[in-house]
C-alpha positions as MATLAB code, in Angstrom:
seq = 'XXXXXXXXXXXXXXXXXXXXXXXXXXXXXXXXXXXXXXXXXXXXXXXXXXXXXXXXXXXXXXXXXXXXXXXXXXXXXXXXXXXXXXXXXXXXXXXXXXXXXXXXXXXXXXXXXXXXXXXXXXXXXXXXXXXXXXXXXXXXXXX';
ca = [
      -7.666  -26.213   -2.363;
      -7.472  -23.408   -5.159;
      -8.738  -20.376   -3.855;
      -8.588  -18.551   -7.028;
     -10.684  -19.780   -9.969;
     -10.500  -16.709  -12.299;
     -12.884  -14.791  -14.281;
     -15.898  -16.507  -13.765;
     -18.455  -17.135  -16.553;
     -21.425  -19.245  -15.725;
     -23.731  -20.432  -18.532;
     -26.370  -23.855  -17.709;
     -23.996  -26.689  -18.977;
     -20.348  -25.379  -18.356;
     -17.845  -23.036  -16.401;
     -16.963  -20.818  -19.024;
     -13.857  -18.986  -17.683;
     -12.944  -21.655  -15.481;
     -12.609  -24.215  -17.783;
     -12.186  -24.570  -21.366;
     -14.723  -26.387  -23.816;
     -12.287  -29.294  -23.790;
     -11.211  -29.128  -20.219;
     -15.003  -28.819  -19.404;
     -14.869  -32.229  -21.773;
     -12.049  -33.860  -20.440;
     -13.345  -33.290  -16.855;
     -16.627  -34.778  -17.385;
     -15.793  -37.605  -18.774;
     -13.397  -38.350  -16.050;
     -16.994  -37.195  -13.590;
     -18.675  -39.415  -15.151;
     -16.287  -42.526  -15.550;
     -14.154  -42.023  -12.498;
     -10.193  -42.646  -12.800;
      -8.754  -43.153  -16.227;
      -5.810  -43.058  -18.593;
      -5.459  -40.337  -21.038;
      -6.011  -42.755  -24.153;
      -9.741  -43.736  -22.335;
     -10.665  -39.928  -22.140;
      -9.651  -39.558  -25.677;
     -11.956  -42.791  -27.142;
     -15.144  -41.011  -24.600;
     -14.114  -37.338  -26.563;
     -13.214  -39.070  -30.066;
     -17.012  -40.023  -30.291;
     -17.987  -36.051  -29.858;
     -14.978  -34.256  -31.669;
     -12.066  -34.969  -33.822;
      -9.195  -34.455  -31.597;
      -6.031  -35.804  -31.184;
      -4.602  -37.907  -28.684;
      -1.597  -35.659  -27.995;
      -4.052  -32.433  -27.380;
      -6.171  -34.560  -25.050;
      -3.287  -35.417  -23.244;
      -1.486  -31.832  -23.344;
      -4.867  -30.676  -21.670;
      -5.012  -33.363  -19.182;
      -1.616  -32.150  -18.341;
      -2.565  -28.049  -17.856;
      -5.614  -29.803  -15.545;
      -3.029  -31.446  -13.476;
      -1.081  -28.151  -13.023;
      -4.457  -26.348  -11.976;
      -4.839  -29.269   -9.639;
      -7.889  -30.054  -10.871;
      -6.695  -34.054  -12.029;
      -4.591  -36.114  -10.148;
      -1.763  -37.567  -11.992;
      -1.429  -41.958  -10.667;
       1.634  -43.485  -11.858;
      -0.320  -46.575  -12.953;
       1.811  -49.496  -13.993;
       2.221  -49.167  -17.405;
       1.022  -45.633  -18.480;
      -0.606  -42.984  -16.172;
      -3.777  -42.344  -14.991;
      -6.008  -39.503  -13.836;
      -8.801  -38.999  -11.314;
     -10.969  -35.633  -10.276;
      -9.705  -34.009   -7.910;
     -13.017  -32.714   -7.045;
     -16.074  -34.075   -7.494;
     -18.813  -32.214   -9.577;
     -20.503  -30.963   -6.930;
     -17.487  -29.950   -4.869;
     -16.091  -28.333   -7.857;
     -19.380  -26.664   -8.851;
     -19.317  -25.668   -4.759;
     -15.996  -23.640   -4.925;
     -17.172  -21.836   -8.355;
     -20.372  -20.907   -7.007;
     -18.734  -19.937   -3.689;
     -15.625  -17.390   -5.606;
     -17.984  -16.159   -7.293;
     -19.992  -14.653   -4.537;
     -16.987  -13.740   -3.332;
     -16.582  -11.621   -5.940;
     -19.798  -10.081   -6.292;
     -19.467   -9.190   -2.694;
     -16.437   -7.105   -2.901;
     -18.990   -4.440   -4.870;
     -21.983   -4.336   -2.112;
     -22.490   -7.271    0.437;
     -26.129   -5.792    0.839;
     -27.044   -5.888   -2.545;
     -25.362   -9.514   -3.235;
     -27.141  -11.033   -0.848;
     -30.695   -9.320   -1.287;
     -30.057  -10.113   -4.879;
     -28.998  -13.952   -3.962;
     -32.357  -13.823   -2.273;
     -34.316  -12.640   -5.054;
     -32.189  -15.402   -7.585;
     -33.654  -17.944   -4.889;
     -36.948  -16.985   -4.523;
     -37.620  -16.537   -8.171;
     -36.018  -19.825   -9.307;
     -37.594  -22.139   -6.451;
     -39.136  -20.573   -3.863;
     -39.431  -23.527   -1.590;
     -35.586  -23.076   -1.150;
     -35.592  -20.187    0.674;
     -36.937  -22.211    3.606;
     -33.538  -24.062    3.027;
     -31.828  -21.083    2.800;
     -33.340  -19.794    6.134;
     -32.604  -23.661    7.710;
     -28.695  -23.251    6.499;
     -28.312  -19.782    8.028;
     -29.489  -20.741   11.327;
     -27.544  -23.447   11.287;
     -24.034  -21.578   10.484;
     -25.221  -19.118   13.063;
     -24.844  -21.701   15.351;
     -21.965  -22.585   14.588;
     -20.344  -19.123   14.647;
     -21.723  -18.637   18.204;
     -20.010  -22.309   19.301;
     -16.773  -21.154   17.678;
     -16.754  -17.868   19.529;
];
C-alpha cells in the first residue's frame, strides 16, 4: 500500500497532484470498465482527446510503477486492472492528506474537519460521532 501520495491537490472531479489529467483519464476509464488492455483505454480516451497510443501506454506504464495498475500478462498482449478501487483510492488521498494537515495543529485539523462536516451535511456528523465511538472501541479491545 503506498503510504506516500505527494503534494496533494484536491479539486471536485480529480486528484490534482496525485494524478495527472491523463493518469486521472487513464484510471477512470479502467474504474469504470474494469481490467483492460492498453489499446481499449486508448479507443475510451481517443473519443475525449487526440492522443496517441504510445503516450497512453507510456502512462499506463508510470501507473504501474506507482502501483496504482496491475500489469496481467494476458495471452497475447497485456492487460491492466486498478489496483484500488475508486473509493479505496479516494480513501488513502483523503486519509494522507489529513495526515498532513495534522502535522501543523491536530486541534485545529480536526475542529476544522468538524466544521467542513457540519457545513457540507450536517446529518453526517451523527456519522462522524457513530464512527468515533466505534474506533474507540476498538482501541480499548486492542489495548
Amino acid at each position: 500500500m503506498r503510504k506516500n501520495l505527494g503534494v496533494i491537490r484536491v479539486n471536485k472531479n480529480s486528484f490534482e497532484g496525485v494524478l495527472g489529467a491523463l493518469e486521472q483519464d487513464i484510471m477512470d476509464a479502467l474504474w469504470t470498465r474494469g481490467v483492460s488492455s492498453g489499446r481499449e483505454v486508448f479507443d475510451i480516451l481517443k473519443t475525449k482527446r487526440d492522443i496517441a497510443l504510445t503516450t497512453v501506454l507510456t502512462v499506463i506504464e508510470r501507473l504501474t510503477k506507482k502501483t496504482l495498475i496491475e500489469k496481467i500478462k494476458g495471452d497475447a498482449t497485456y492487460i491492466y486492472a486498478p489496483v484500488y478501487s475508486k473509493e479505496e483510492f479516494t480513501r488513502l488521498v483523503s486519509a494522507d492528506m489529513l495526515k498532513r494537515i495534522m502535522r501543523f495543529s491536530t486541534p485545529l485539523a480536526v475542529a476544522s474537519f468538524v466544521d467542513v462536516v457540519a457545513d457540507t451535511d450536517p446529518k453526517e456528523l451523527d456519522r462522524l460521532s457513530e464512527l468515533i465511538k466505534a474506533k474507540k472501541k476498538e482501541i480499548s479491545r486492542n489495548a
